[in-house]
Short mmCIF file of C-alpha atoms in Angstrom, two decimals:
data_model
loop_
_atom_site.label_atom_id
_atom_site.label_comp_id
_atom_site.label_asym_id
_atom_site.label_seq_id
_atom_site.Cartn_x
_atom_site.Cartn_y
_atom_site.Cartn_z
CA MET A 822 0.00 0.00 0.00
CA THR A 823 1.39 3.42 -0.94
CA ASP A 824 1.41 6.41 1.43
CA GLU A 825 -1.44 8.03 -0.52
CA GLN A 826 -3.57 4.88 -0.29
CA ASP A 827 -2.76 4.53 3.39
CA ASN A 828 -3.85 8.13 4.04
CA ALA A 829 -7.04 7.53 2.05
CA GLN A 830 -8.05 4.77 4.46
CA ALA A 831 -10.47 6.18 7.05
CA VAL A 832 -8.70 5.50 10.34
CA THR A 833 -9.50 6.89 13.77
CA GLU A 834 -8.08 6.62 17.22
CA ARG A 835 -10.03 5.55 20.32
CA GLY A 836 -13.37 7.33 20.58
CA GLN A 837 -13.48 8.51 16.90
CA THR A 838 -15.52 7.28 13.93
CA THR A 839 -14.03 5.03 11.22
CA VAL A 840 -15.31 4.45 7.68
CA ALA A 841 -15.66 1.00 6.15
CA ASP A 842 -13.81 -0.01 2.97
CA PRO A 843 -15.80 1.32 -0.01
CA VAL A 844 -14.05 -0.53 -2.81
CA ALA A 845 -16.56 -3.34 -3.47
CA PRO A 846 -20.25 -2.31 -3.09
CA THR A 847 -22.99 -4.83 -3.90
CA GLU A 848 -26.56 -4.53 -5.18
CA ALA A 849 -28.00 -4.86 -1.70
CA GLN A 850 -25.71 -2.27 -0.11
CA ALA A 851 -25.34 1.37 -1.14
CA PRO A 852 -21.82 2.10 -2.47
CA ALA A 853 -19.29 4.11 -0.51
CA SER A 854 -18.51 7.76 -1.06
CA PRO A 855 -16.69 8.79 -4.26
CA ALA A 856 -13.75 10.26 -2.30
CA ALA A 857 -12.86 6.88 -0.82
CA VAL A 858 -13.08 5.04 -4.19
CA VAL A 859 -10.98 7.49 -6.24
CA ALA A 860 -8.44 8.07 -3.47
CA ALA A 861 -5.87 6.10 -5.48
CA THR A 862 -6.07 8.56 -8.41
CA ALA A 863 -6.83 11.89 -6.70
CA ASP A 864 -5.89 13.68 -3.54
CA PRO A 865 -7.48 12.10 -0.46
CA ALA A 866 -10.52 13.91 0.94
CA PRO A 867 -12.79 13.24 3.93
CA ALA A 868 -16.04 11.35 3.34
CA PRO A 869 -19.12 13.66 2.98
CA ALA A 870 -21.63 13.91 5.80
CA ASP A 871 -24.35 12.12 3.75
CA ASP A 872 -22.06 9.19 2.86
CA PRO A 873 -24.33 6.11 2.81
CA THR A 874 -21.52 3.86 4.09
CA PRO A 875 -22.29 2.58 7.60
CA ALA A 876 -19.94 3.95 10.30
CA SER A 877 -18.10 1.54 12.49
CA GLN A 878 -18.61 1.36 16.20
CA PRO A 879 -16.13 2.75 18.75
CA ALA A 880 -13.46 0.49 20.15
CA PRO A 881 -15.09 -2.21 22.36
CA ALA A 882 -14.85 -1.95 26.13
CA ALA A 883 -12.30 -4.05 27.94
CA ALA A 884 -14.97 -6.57 28.97
CA GLU A 885 -15.87 -7.22 25.29
CA GLN A 886 -12.30 -7.81 24.12
CA PRO A 887 -11.50 -11.37 22.96
CA ALA A 888 -8.79 -13.43 24.56
CA GLU A 889 -5.32 -12.00 23.97
CA PRO A 890 -2.86 -14.05 21.90
CA VAL A 891 0.22 -15.21 23.74
CA PRO A 892 3.13 -12.88 22.87
CA ALA A 893 6.63 -14.07 22.16
CA PRO A 894 8.85 -14.60 25.26
CA ASP A 895 11.22 -11.76 24.33
CA VAL A 896 8.29 -9.35 24.02
CA VAL A 897 6.97 -10.43 27.43
CA ALA A 898 10.37 -9.78 28.98
CA ALA A 899 10.65 -6.36 27.29
CA VAL A 900 7.30 -5.05 28.55
CA ALA A 901 7.29 -6.76 31.95
CA HIS A 902 10.78 -5.70 33.03
CA PRO A 903 11.55 -2.23 31.67
CA PRO A 904 15.18 -1.13 32.10
CA ALA A 905 16.17 1.32 34.81
CA ALA A 906 16.58 4.99 33.91
CA PRO A 907 19.95 5.28 32.15
CA THR A 908 22.81 7.62 32.93
CA PRO A 909 24.86 9.44 30.27
CA GLY A 910 27.51 6.74 30.46
CA ASP A 911 25.03 3.91 29.83
CA GLU A 912 24.63 3.83 26.07
CA VAL A 913 21.06 2.95 25.03
CA PRO A 914 20.98 1.99 21.35
CA PRO A 915 18.28 3.31 19.00
CA VAL A 916 14.97 1.43 19.05
CA ALA A 917 14.18 -0.83 16.08
CA ALA A 918 11.54 0.38 13.64
CA ALA A 919 8.12 -1.01 14.58
CA SER A 920 7.02 -1.22 10.93
CA ASP A 921 9.57 -4.02 10.36
CA ASP A 922 7.54 -6.37 12.63
CA PRO A 923 4.41 -4.65 14.03
CA GLY A 924 2.94 -7.93 15.23
CA LYS A 925 5.72 -8.18 17.78
CA TRP A 926 4.37 -5.17 19.69
CA GLY A 927 0.62 -5.17 19.13
CA ARG A 928 -2.38 -6.84 17.60
CA VAL A 929 -5.81 -6.20 16.05
CA ASP A 930 -8.75 -8.25 17.33
CA ASP A 931 -11.68 -9.57 15.26
CA GLU A 932 -13.67 -6.36 15.79
CA GLY A 933 -10.85 -4.13 14.55
CA THR A 934 -9.65 -2.86 17.94
CA VAL A 935 -5.91 -2.19 17.91
CA TYR A 936 -3.78 -2.95 21.01
CA VAL A 937 -0.20 -2.22 21.96
CA ARG A 938 1.74 -4.21 24.57
CA THR A 939 3.20 -2.15 27.39
CA ALA A 940 4.87 -2.87 30.73
CA GLU A 941 1.43 -2.65 32.37
CA GLY A 942 -0.24 -4.96 29.85
CA GLU A 943 -2.18 -4.30 26.67
CA ARG A 944 -3.60 -0.85 25.92
CA VAL A 945 -6.19 0.10 23.28
CA VAL A 946 -4.75 2.64 20.82
CA GLY A 947 -7.50 2.83 18.20
CA SER A 948 -9.82 1.05 15.82
CA TRP A 949 -9.26 -0.10 12.22
CA GLN A 950 -12.27 -0.74 10.00
CA ALA A 951 -10.89 0.24 6.60
CA GLY A 952 -9.09 -2.89 5.48
CA GLU A 953 -7.08 -5.91 6.55
CA PRO A 954 -5.99 -6.09 10.23
CA ALA A 955 -2.35 -6.23 9.14
CA GLU A 956 -2.77 -2.88 7.37
CA GLY A 957 -4.20 -1.35 10.54
CA LEU A 958 -1.34 -2.69 12.64
CA ALA A 959 1.16 -1.37 10.08
CA HIS A 960 -0.55 2.06 10.18
CA PHE A 961 -0.11 2.40 13.95
CA ALA A 962 3.44 1.02 13.68
CA ARG A 963 4.29 3.79 11.22
CA ARG A 964 2.97 6.32 13.73
CA PHE A 965 5.34 4.83 16.28
CA ASP A 966 8.18 5.13 13.78
CA ASP A 967 7.35 8.83 13.35
CA ILE A 968 7.88 9.39 17.10
CA ARG A 969 11.00 7.21 16.97
CA THR A 970 12.36 9.39 14.15
CA GLU A 971 11.82 12.53 16.26
CA VAL A 972 13.72 10.92 19.12
CA GLU A 973 16.64 9.96 16.86
CA LEU A 974 16.75 13.48 15.40
CA LEU A 975 17.10 14.84 18.94
CA GLY A 976 19.88 12.32 19.55
CA ALA A 977 21.63 13.37 16.33
CA ARG A 978 21.49 17.05 17.31
CA LEU A 979 22.89 16.27 20.74
CA ALA A 980 25.65 14.14 19.23
CA SER A 981 26.61 16.86 16.73
CA GLY A 982 26.54 19.61 19.36
CA SER A 983 24.12 21.75 17.32
CA GLY A 984 21.10 23.45 18.83
CA ASP A 985 20.26 24.28 22.43
CA PRO A 986 20.70 21.26 24.77
CA LYS A 987 18.19 22.73 27.21
CA GLN A 988 15.57 22.91 24.45
CA ALA A 989 16.49 19.37 23.40
CA ALA A 990 15.88 18.14 26.96
CA THR A 991 12.48 19.87 27.05
CA SER A 992 11.49 18.31 23.71
CA ALA A 993 12.60 14.88 24.93
CA ARG A 994 10.49 15.21 28.09
CA HIS A 995 7.44 16.19 26.03
CA LEU A 996 7.94 13.11 23.86
CA LYS A 997 8.31 10.91 26.96
CA ASP A 998 5.10 12.33 28.48
CA SER A 999 3.19 11.68 25.24
CA LEU A 1000 4.07 7.96 25.17
CA ALA A 1001 1.56 7.06 27.92
CA GLU A 1002 -1.40 7.86 25.66
CA ALA A 1003 0.21 7.68 22.23
CA HIS A 1004 -1.91 5.93 19.59
CA VAL A 1005 0.97 3.86 18.28
CA VAL A 1006 2.20 0.26 18.14
CA GLY A 1007 5.85 -0.38 18.87
CA ASP A 1008 8.53 -0.88 21.52
CA LEU A 1009 7.27 1.79 23.93
CA VAL A 1010 9.47 0.50 26.77
CA GLY A 1011 12.62 0.65 24.68
CA LEU A 1012 11.70 4.06 23.28
CA ALA A 1013 11.10 5.43 26.80
CA ALA A 1014 14.51 4.13 27.83
CA ARG A 1015 16.08 5.75 24.77
CA ILE A 1016 14.41 9.08 25.63
CA ASP A 1017 15.63 8.83 29.25
CA TYR A 1018 19.15 8.32 27.93
CA LEU A 1019 18.86 11.40 25.68
CA ILE A 1020 17.50 13.47 28.59
CA ALA A 1021 20.51 12.46 30.67
CA ARG A 1022 22.85 13.34 27.79
CA ALA A 1023 21.13 16.71 27.38
CA GLY A 1024 21.71 17.45 31.06
CA VAL A 1025 25.40 16.75 30.64
CA ALA A 1026 25.44 18.97 27.51
CA VAL A 1027 23.83 21.83 29.48
CA GLU A 1028 26.59 21.60 32.09
CA HIS A 1029 29.22 21.48 29.37
CA ALA A 1030 27.70 24.57 27.73
CA LYS A 1031 27.87 26.46 31.02
CA ALA A 1032 31.49 25.43 31.49
CA ALA A 1033 32.21 26.51 27.91
CA ARG A 1034 30.73 29.96 28.57
CA ASP A 1035 32.91 30.35 31.66
CA ALA A 1036 35.94 29.25 29.68
CA ALA A 1037 35.05 31.69 26.90
CA ARG A 1038 34.97 34.56 29.39
CA GLY A 1039 38.42 33.61 30.62
CA GLN A 1040 39.70 33.37 27.06
CA ALA A 1041 38.25 36.81 26.23
CA VAL A 1042 40.10 38.43 29.14
CA ALA A 1043 43.32 36.61 28.22
CA ARG A 1044 43.01 37.69 24.57
CA LYS A 1045 42.51 41.36 25.46
CA GLN A 1046 45.51 41.17 27.76
CA GLU A 1047 47.57 39.79 24.86
CA LEU A 1048 46.36 42.60 22.56
CA VAL A 1049 47.26 45.25 25.16
CA ALA A 1050 50.75 43.78 25.59
CA GLU A 1051 51.24 43.74 21.81
CA ALA A 1052 50.04 47.36 21.48
CA GLU A 1053 52.41 48.48 24.23
CA GLN A 1054 55.33 46.76 22.51
CA ILE A 1055 54.43 48.41 19.18
CA ALA A 1056 54.17 51.81 20.86
CA GLU A 1057 57.64 51.53 22.39
CA GLU A 1058 59.64 49.68 19.72
CA SER A 1059 58.13 49.62 16.23
CA THR A 1060 59.60 51.75 13.42
CA GLN A 1061 57.43 50.19 10.66
CA TRP A 1062 55.02 53.07 10.72
CA LYS A 1063 52.46 51.97 8.16
CA ALA A 1064 52.46 48.32 9.17
CA ALA A 1065 52.39 49.24 12.85
CA GLY A 1066 49.52 51.67 12.32
CA ASP A 1067 47.64 49.02 10.37
CA ARG A 1068 48.26 46.52 13.14
CA LEU A 1069 46.97 48.89 15.81
CA ARG A 1070 43.82 49.41 13.75
CA ALA A 1071 43.46 45.62 13.38
CA ILE A 1072 43.90 45.24 17.16
CA LEU A 1073 41.15 47.82 17.68
CA ASP A 1074 38.82 46.01 15.24
CA GLU A 1075 39.46 42.69 17.00
CA TRP A 1076 39.00 44.37 20.39
CA LYS A 1077 35.47 45.40 19.40
CA THR A 1078 34.57 41.82 18.54
CA ILE A 1079 35.66 40.36 21.90
CA LYS A 1080 32.65 40.10 24.24
CA GLY A 1081 32.00 38.76 27.71
CA VAL A 1082 34.63 40.66 29.72
CA ASP A 1083 33.38 42.23 32.97
CA ARG A 1084 33.11 46.03 32.94
CA LYS A 1085 35.87 46.82 35.49
CA THR A 1086 38.49 44.62 33.84
CA ASP A 1087 37.52 45.89 30.38
CA GLU A 1088 37.96 49.55 31.40
CA GLN A 1089 41.39 48.88 32.93
CA LEU A 1090 42.61 47.11 29.81
CA TRP A 1091 41.16 49.81 27.55
CA ARG A 1092 43.05 52.58 29.37
CA ARG A 1093 46.33 50.73 28.79
CA PHE A 1094 45.53 50.21 25.12
CA ALA A 1095 44.58 53.88 24.58
CA LYS A 1096 47.81 55.02 26.23
CA ALA A 1097 49.85 52.75 23.94
CA ARG A 1098 48.14 54.20 20.85
CA ASP A 1099 48.90 57.76 22.00
CA THR A 1100 52.58 56.91 22.56
CA PHE A 1101 52.82 55.41 19.06
CA SER A 1102 51.17 58.46 17.50
CA ARG A 1103 53.71 60.82 19.11
CA ARG A 1104 56.65 58.78 17.88
CA ARG A 1105 55.22 58.56 14.39
CA GLY A 1106 54.72 62.35 14.32
CA SER A 1107 58.38 62.85 15.13
CA HIS A 1108 59.32 60.46 12.36
CA PHE A 1109 57.28 62.26 9.71
CA ALA A 1110 59.01 65.48 10.66
CA ASP A 1111 62.11 63.94 9.01
CA LEU A 1112 60.34 62.99 5.75
CA ASP A 1113 61.70 65.94 3.80
CA ARG A 1114 65.07 64.27 3.75
CA GLN A 1115 63.55 61.25 2.09
CA ARG A 1116 61.65 63.05 -0.71
CA SER A 1117 64.63 63.09 -2.99
CA THR A 1118 64.68 59.30 -2.83
CA ALA A 1119 60.93 59.19 -3.63
CA LYS A 1120 61.54 61.41 -6.69
CA ALA A 1121 64.20 59.05 -8.07
CA ARG A 1122 61.95 56.03 -7.53
CA LYS A 1123 59.00 57.67 -9.27
CA GLN A 1124 61.23 58.61 -12.21
CA GLU A 1125 61.99 54.88 -12.67
CA LEU A 1126 58.28 54.00 -12.49
CA VAL A 1127 57.41 56.60 -15.14
CA GLU A 1128 60.07 55.29 -17.54
CA GLU A 1129 58.79 51.70 -17.15
CA ALA A 1130 55.17 52.84 -17.67
CA GLU A 1131 56.08 54.66 -20.89
CA ALA A 1132 57.84 51.55 -22.20
CA LEU A 1133 54.81 49.39 -21.41
CA SER A 1134 52.33 51.76 -23.06
CA GLU A 1135 52.99 50.18 -26.53
CA SER A 1136 52.67 46.55 -25.33
CA ASP A 1137 50.12 44.18 -26.94
CA ASP A 1138 50.32 41.65 -24.12
CA TRP A 1139 47.06 42.91 -22.65
CA GLY A 1140 46.58 40.77 -19.56
CA PRO A 1141 50.07 40.74 -18.03
CA THR A 1142 50.68 44.38 -18.95
CA ALA A 1143 47.43 45.49 -17.31
CA GLY A 1144 48.46 43.58 -14.20
CA ARG A 1145 51.87 45.24 -14.23
CA PHE A 1146 50.28 48.69 -14.46
CA LYS A 1147 48.32 47.87 -11.32
CA ASP A 1148 51.56 46.87 -9.60
CA LEU A 1149 53.23 50.09 -10.75
CA MET A 1150 50.39 52.07 -9.21
CA LEU A 1151 50.91 50.31 -5.90
CA GLU A 1152 54.64 50.96 -6.06
CA TRP A 1153 54.00 54.61 -6.91
CA LYS A 1154 51.95 55.01 -3.75
CA ALA A 1155 54.54 53.14 -1.69
CA ALA A 1156 57.39 55.35 -2.94
CA GLY A 1157 56.21 58.27 -0.86
CA ARG A 1158 55.83 61.96 -1.74
CA ALA A 1159 58.45 63.79 -3.80
CA PRO A 1160 58.71 67.60 -3.84
CA LYS A 1161 55.39 68.98 -5.03
CA ASP A 1162 56.39 70.35 -8.45
CA ALA A 1163 58.34 67.24 -9.40
CA ASP A 1164 55.63 64.96 -8.03
CA ASP A 1165 52.91 66.59 -10.16
CA ALA A 1166 54.98 66.46 -13.37
CA LEU A 1167 55.96 62.83 -12.88
CA TRP A 1168 52.35 61.93 -12.17
CA GLN A 1169 51.16 63.51 -15.44
CA ARG A 1170 53.69 61.46 -17.44
CA PHE A 1171 52.77 58.26 -15.56
CA ARG A 1172 49.06 58.82 -16.09
CA ALA A 1173 49.51 59.60 -19.82
CA ALA A 1174 51.43 56.34 -20.39
CA GLN A 1175 48.76 54.41 -18.53
CA ASP A 1176 45.91 56.03 -20.50
CA ARG A 1177 47.64 55.33 -23.84
CA PHE A 1178 47.90 51.60 -23.09
CA PHE A 1179 44.32 51.21 -21.88
CA ALA A 1180 42.94 53.19 -24.84
CA ARG A 1181 44.66 50.78 -27.28
CA ARG A 1182 43.35 47.80 -25.29
CA SER A 1183 39.80 49.22 -25.33
CA ALA A 1184 39.90 49.54 -29.13
CA VAL A 1185 40.79 45.85 -29.46
CA PHE A 1186 38.13 44.86 -26.94
CA ASP A 1187 35.53 46.97 -28.76
CA GLU A 1188 36.18 45.00 -31.95
CA ARG A 1189 35.76 41.75 -30.04
CA ASP A 1190 32.60 43.08 -28.39
CA ALA A 1191 31.16 43.85 -31.83
CA GLU A 1192 31.67 40.20 -32.79
CA PHE A 1193 30.03 39.08 -29.55
CA ALA A 1194 27.11 41.45 -30.18
CA GLU A 1195 26.60 39.90 -33.63
CA ASN A 1196 26.60 36.46 -32.00
CA ALA A 1197 23.97 37.68 -29.54
CA LYS A 1198 21.81 38.88 -32.43
CA ARG A 1199 22.04 35.48 -34.11
CA LYS A 1200 21.13 33.76 -30.87
CA GLU A 1201 18.11 36.05 -30.49
CA GLU A 1202 16.95 34.89 -33.93
CA LEU A 1203 17.36 31.29 -32.81
CA LEU A 1204 15.37 32.03 -29.66
CA ALA A 1205 12.55 33.53 -31.70
CA GLU A 1206 12.41 30.25 -33.62
CA ALA A 1207 12.69 28.16 -30.44
CA GLU A 1208 9.95 30.04 -28.61
CA LYS A 1209 7.50 29.13 -31.41
CA ILE A 1210 7.91 25.43 -30.64
CA ASN A 1211 4.57 23.95 -29.54
CA PRO A 1212 5.19 20.70 -27.63
CA GLN A 1213 1.45 20.31 -27.04
CA GLY A 1214 1.09 19.16 -30.64
CA ASP A 1215 3.71 16.80 -32.05
CA LEU A 1216 6.00 16.27 -29.08
CA GLU A 1217 8.62 14.27 -30.98
CA ALA A 1218 8.83 16.92 -33.69
CA ALA A 1219 9.20 19.60 -31.02
CA ARG A 1220 12.04 17.65 -29.42
CA ALA A 1221 13.85 17.24 -32.75
CA GLN A 1222 13.48 20.93 -33.56
CA LEU A 1223 14.81 21.92 -30.15
CA HIS A 1224 17.81 19.61 -30.59
CA ARG A 1225 18.69 21.25 -33.92
CA ILE A 1226 18.42 24.69 -32.34
CA GLN A 1227 20.71 23.64 -29.46
CA GLU A 1228 23.37 22.46 -31.93
CA ARG A 1229 23.26 25.75 -33.86
CA TRP A 1230 23.36 27.63 -30.55
CA GLU A 1231 26.70 26.06 -29.63
CA GLU A 1232 28.15 26.76 -33.09
CA ILE A 1233 27.48 30.50 -32.85
CA GLY A 1234 29.91 31.07 -30.00
CA LYS A 1235 30.28 33.66 -27.25
CA VAL A 1236 28.07 36.69 -26.56
CA PRO A 1237 28.66 39.78 -24.38
CA ARG A 1238 28.95 38.82 -20.72
CA GLU A 1239 25.98 40.95 -19.68
CA ARG A 1240 23.73 39.09 -22.17
CA ILE A 1241 24.68 35.54 -21.16
CA ARG A 1242 22.14 35.13 -18.35
CA GLU A 1243 19.28 36.61 -20.36
CA LEU A 1244 19.84 34.53 -23.51
CA GLU A 1245 20.64 31.29 -21.70
CA GLY A 1246 17.59 31.82 -19.48
CA ARG A 1247 15.26 32.14 -22.47
CA LEU A 1248 16.64 28.95 -24.02
CA ARG A 1249 16.29 27.09 -20.73
CA ALA A 1250 12.66 28.24 -20.57
CA VAL A 1251 11.99 26.60 -23.95
CA GLU A 1252 13.78 23.44 -22.86
CA GLU A 1253 11.72 23.38 -19.67
CA LYS A 1254 8.50 23.81 -21.66
CA VAL A 1255 9.32 20.78 -23.84
CA ARG A 1256 10.40 18.75 -20.81
CA THR A 1257 7.18 19.62 -18.96
CA ALA A 1258 5.09 18.57 -21.95
CA ALA A 1259 6.94 15.25 -22.12
CA ASP A 1260 6.35 14.67 -18.41
CA ALA A 1261 2.67 15.55 -18.77
CA GLN A 1262 2.28 13.13 -21.69
CA TRP A 1263 3.83 10.37 -19.63
CA ARG A 1264 1.50 11.05 -16.72
CA ARG A 1265 -1.54 11.08 -19.01
CA THR A 1266 -0.60 7.64 -20.33
CA ASP A 1267 0.05 6.12 -16.90
CA PRO A 1268 -1.16 2.47 -17.30
CA GLU A 1269 -2.30 2.13 -13.68
CA ALA A 1270 -4.46 5.26 -13.78
CA GLU A 1271 -5.97 4.22 -17.11
CA ALA A 1272 -6.70 0.74 -15.74
CA ARG A 1273 -8.55 2.16 -12.74
CA ALA A 1274 -10.67 4.37 -14.99
CA ALA A 1275 -11.42 1.34 -17.20
CA GLN A 1276 -12.63 -0.64 -14.14
CA PHE A 1277 -15.06 2.17 -13.22
CA ARG A 1278 -16.28 2.33 -16.83
CA GLU A 1279 -16.94 -1.43 -16.84
CA ARG A 1280 -19.03 -1.19 -13.63
CA VAL A 1281 -21.11 1.62 -15.15
CA GLU A 1282 -21.82 -0.55 -18.19
CA GLN A 1283 -22.76 -3.54 -15.96
CA PHE A 1284 -25.31 -1.57 -13.92
CA GLU A 1285 -26.76 0.05 -17.06
CA ALA A 1286 -27.24 -3.43 -18.54
CA GLN A 1287 -28.92 -4.64 -15.31
CA ALA A 1288 -31.26 -1.63 -15.37
CA ALA A 1289 -32.24 -2.28 -18.98
CA LYS A 1290 -32.83 -5.96 -18.27
CA ALA A 1291 -34.97 -5.24 -15.19
CA ARG A 1292 -37.00 -2.58 -17.02
CA ALA A 1293 -37.62 -5.01 -19.90
CA ALA A 1294 -38.86 -7.57 -17.36
CA GLY A 1295 -41.18 -4.97 -15.80
CA ASP A 1296 -39.30 -4.87 -12.52
CA LYS A 1297 -39.34 -1.10 -11.96
CA ARG A 1298 -37.82 -1.22 -8.46
CA ARG A 1299 -34.75 -3.23 -9.53
CA ALA A 1300 -34.39 -1.08 -12.63
CA GLU A 1301 -34.35 2.15 -10.58
CA GLN A 1302 -31.91 0.64 -8.09
CA ALA A 1303 -29.53 -0.42 -10.91
CA GLU A 1304 -29.82 3.00 -12.57
CA ALA A 1305 -28.96 4.72 -9.26
CA GLN A 1306 -25.91 2.52 -8.87
CA ALA A 1307 -24.90 3.19 -12.48
CA ALA A 1308 -25.19 6.94 -11.83
CA GLN A 1309 -23.03 6.62 -8.73
CA TRP A 1310 -20.32 4.70 -10.59
CA ARG A 1311 -20.56 7.16 -13.48
CA GLU A 1312 -19.75 9.96 -11.03
CA TRP A 1313 -16.72 8.02 -9.78
CA LEU A 1314 -15.66 7.36 -13.40
CA ALA A 1315 -15.77 11.09 -14.14
CA ALA A 1316 -13.65 11.80 -11.05
CA ALA A 1317 -11.11 9.15 -12.06
CA GLU A 1318 -10.90 10.44 -15.65
CA GLN A 1319 -10.46 14.00 -14.33
CA ALA A 1320 -7.68 12.82 -12.06
CA VAL A 1321 -5.92 11.17 -15.04
CA ALA A 1322 -6.35 14.27 -17.21
CA THR A 1323 -4.88 16.60 -14.58
CA ARG A 1324 -1.90 14.46 -13.49
#
């Protein structure tokens, strides 16, 4: 049975109404609701209020229950002697899936009442009137497996260290509390033990998290102390002015990211750091007072950079030369300031050489861009042809035409970078349209759906023939009854055909 068919079965827990299986109505009994019959081809829906199918009775009282079958010895031991609450060191393995052997943990009696075996004995968990008892037992076993999956997800999060362990413990307790009245069939004793183990592990994780926070606070104080010591050393010793200034700024940026230090300690450390920055700034100011002596050296260095830039301005090696110009710019800035007049003149020559090279490169790139633009125009023409493809008609012809267009598309070549996403997106839209049509055709020709519709059509024809035969014999009552049944099956046929058409 698929998940959709299982959901279509009308199942209720203790104290709720169940709906009988509507698949095989007879002449003497009114057929079931259309929703239950076409559930295999359409989305499941609840039975209407005027459904003629008789409702089943609630689960029988304990006094009406038949004799219980004798469970296997290992099951008796599991429910009669539950394990003691585990500690974090006592590993409790995951519980086996109940759906692998639901009969090991529960049963369904002759009246459809479903029981689960617990440490206190059997407990009624619901009623199954929609099919075979084994299907009902499997349904409640799958519900148990859903809870088991939640438990194992909690265990996985605890094992990986993700999430809040306190929240995990709360969720585990809620799951444990729900087991006492859960409408499921499975190893409830083992699952409770597994949950107890996870609760114990969560408690340990909470303590570890608290210890980690305390350790983080200690590490934050230690890190700020290290940063202060480094800043004080820079302030007293460093002569690498730019690098040292950059490092002090990096220390300040890191300082802002360090949280969790108590206010008093933080203020004391900050005063030491601020004093170190002030000391460095005074030393650097004294250093820059001597820069005039160095400007002659900067002038000579910039003269060399200008001469190299002028030599490179006629290069056709576009990529490496452009990269070298970027390096020259960095070196120009690193050379320092020359005397103002000389600095301005050298800069004009450097900039002119740079502009000459990039103007030549732009001319070459413009020619290439024109070729790419022509390619884009040709691809637009192909797209206009592709977008006229109608896969709703001859699907195979549409596929062949699209394949030819794809081959020509690759032959055309590159297009401008800013057009790639647009053009490729339009082609993918056409490809998706053809693919969707192919998928829709496959769904419309689904043999199972067609077979179900054919079965409904055959029943309509049978009841119409019975009505004609009864009317010919003068039996008006039987004729009207057969016509009513034919109308009912005709309605189901229409629903099944609609479900096939809209798949």
